[in-house]
């Protein structure tokens, strides 16, 4: 897919309103990747991410006049639509979602098998990166979407605040807690024996664990 | 700086988000003094590196190429429909403006022409009413004419059939009488006629009643005399009386016993002819 030329989003938006097909193509090429990746990182489902991305641009086609560049950038507007679409679809498909496997145990097995089979460093790193992906998917939705926007899509706090409809300070606090939870999960997955001697979760984030994470922690604690 | 404050700032340091130089120096100093906090900083940097690697790995992820064409088609359809609706809105607005601006002019013109229009409408109404009355009158006349014509046609068609119809009782009664006396019917002697045989005579007398001047007894010299070759008069159903001027030779030719002379004198006689036109009887009038 060819990259979009260097035209600002505001100009493209003006051209979109008068029905410029090329402008729509440029907007699509510029934003389809980030939108799709965001939907994929939040949902973990490629098909759902594709549907959500298509619905984002269909909404842009239908509601071009609703976009006000004074309130925020086009990207934030599109990410906001994507977030709503993904959450709506996740809520719809929740009754049919399979039970999550014990991700930490499976990641332990992956790490052991990688060390036994003598995989290269790249393969081991790819396995660790996959563990990071899975750990992000296990974060609570509020933290997950902030991590996806700010850490994976490199969006600023202000843009993420516009996209998620909250204050920039809320974004900062959610991001901090999300990173702490992510680090704790990865630490537990990477060093399964370490939780016997050292605290797996930083002191500042112990009281921020979700009930599911606390339950997870209790199951892994030695009896 | 204590360890809790260090834990708060460690992720920001790992993601290069800490812009405060003094805070950065404090964190560095604390990490050099505290081994646990240094491990936390290393872990945070490692996590940041992994997340960045994940972002870099997924950076090329895109939607299928077919989505672009379908969305472009949807965009074109939407804006074509919008342009059409905008055109309709423009036409509608223009029409409304034209109506609004011309409303006063139309009302003025209407008030000026009101008298003329009312007069013409009244005349038209009267003409319409007149036309309606003429139409109804014409329809009534045509209906009456049609009824009379239908009555005449019925009379012409049905009346002869009614008059010529033979009573079933007569036909049924006559058949056994004829079959009962076949030998008698062949003779010219008419004796003791039965009641059945008298019926045709009565019908003959009523159906072919002679005119008054023909049937008057004082003007006739004789009664009807059966001609020599005539059939039995009682068996004749239909016939007619014809008044003729005949010469004596004609009478002789018919078999009457008259003296033949050459004077050329004409005799007025009534001939009774049967249904086939054959004379059956004659009566001398003068």
mmCIF file of N, CA and C in Angstrom, chain B residues 10 30 56 66 69 121 141 176 197 203 226 235 237 248 254 259:
data_model
loop_
_atom_site.group_PDB
_atom_site.id
_atom_site.type_symbol
_atom_site.label_atom_id
_atom_site.label_comp_id
_atom_site.label_asym_id
_atom_site.label_seq_id
_atom_site.Cartn_x
_atom_site.Cartn_y
_atom_site.Cartn_z
ATOM 1 N N UNK B 10 10.723 5.451 37.900
ATOM 2 C CA UNK B 10 11.523 4.509 37.109
ATOM 3 C C UNK B 10 10.935 4.250 35.723
ATOM 4 N N UNK B 30 20.099 7.755 43.446
ATOM 5 C CA UNK B 30 19.459 6.729 44.282
ATOM 6 C C UNK B 30 19.718 5.327 43.734
ATOM 7 N N UNK B 56 7.746 -2.298 17.165
ATOM 8 C CA UNK B 56 8.478 -2.341 15.896
ATOM 9 C C UNK B 56 8.109 -3.578 15.085
ATOM 10 N N UNK B 66 -7.927 -5.231 -0.004
ATOM 11 C CA UNK B 66 -9.269 -5.116 -0.582
ATOM 12 C C UNK B 66 -10.138 -4.125 0.190
ATOM 13 N N UNK B 69 -10.265 -0.555 -1.459
ATOM 14 C CA UNK B 69 -11.151 -0.377 -2.621
ATOM 15 C C UNK B 69 -12.617 -0.338 -2.202
ATOM 16 N N UNK B 121 -66.477 31.873 -14.169
ATOM 17 C CA UNK B 121 -66.776 30.613 -13.490
ATOM 18 C C UNK B 121 -68.277 30.392 -13.390
ATOM 19 N N UNK B 141 -85.061 10.680 -23.657
ATOM 20 C CA UNK B 141 -85.741 10.504 -24.944
ATOM 21 C C UNK B 141 -85.253 9.235 -25.639
ATOM 22 N N UNK B 176 -107.278 -39.005 -33.952
ATOM 23 C CA UNK B 176 -108.010 -40.268 -33.857
ATOM 24 C C UNK B 176 -109.273 -40.292 -34.719
ATOM 25 N N UNK B 197 -115.373 -32.764 -36.643
ATOM 26 C CA UNK B 197 -115.260 -32.282 -38.006
ATOM 27 C C UNK B 197 -115.799 -30.876 -38.169
ATOM 28 N N UNK B 203 -113.684 -22.576 -37.544
ATOM 29 C CA UNK B 203 -112.483 -21.726 -37.612
ATOM 30 C C UNK B 203 -112.407 -21.045 -38.970
ATOM 31 N N UNK B 226 -120.282 -26.332 -54.372
ATOM 32 C CA UNK B 226 -119.005 -27.023 -54.485
ATOM 33 C C UNK B 226 -118.723 -27.320 -55.947
ATOM 34 N N UNK B 235 -113.049 -30.588 -44.858
ATOM 35 C CA UNK B 235 -111.644 -30.895 -44.535
ATOM 36 C C UNK B 235 -110.709 -29.719 -44.828
ATOM 37 N N UNK B 237 -108.925 -26.451 -44.218
ATOM 38 C CA UNK B 237 -108.646 -25.655 -43.010
ATOM 39 C C UNK B 237 -108.496 -24.176 -43.314
ATOM 40 N N UNK B 248 -119.435 -16.261 -68.851
ATOM 41 C CA UNK B 248 -120.192 -17.513 -68.765
ATOM 42 C C UNK B 248 -119.321 -18.706 -69.168
ATOM 43 N N UNK B 254 -115.513 -24.026 -65.264
ATOM 44 C CA UNK B 254 -115.451 -24.510 -63.884
ATOM 45 C C UNK B 254 -116.419 -25.669 -63.644
ATOM 46 N N UNK B 259 -125.837 -21.802 -69.627
ATOM 47 C CA UNK B 259 -125.871 -21.730 -71.095
ATOM 48 C C UNK B 259 -124.808 -20.784 -71.618
#
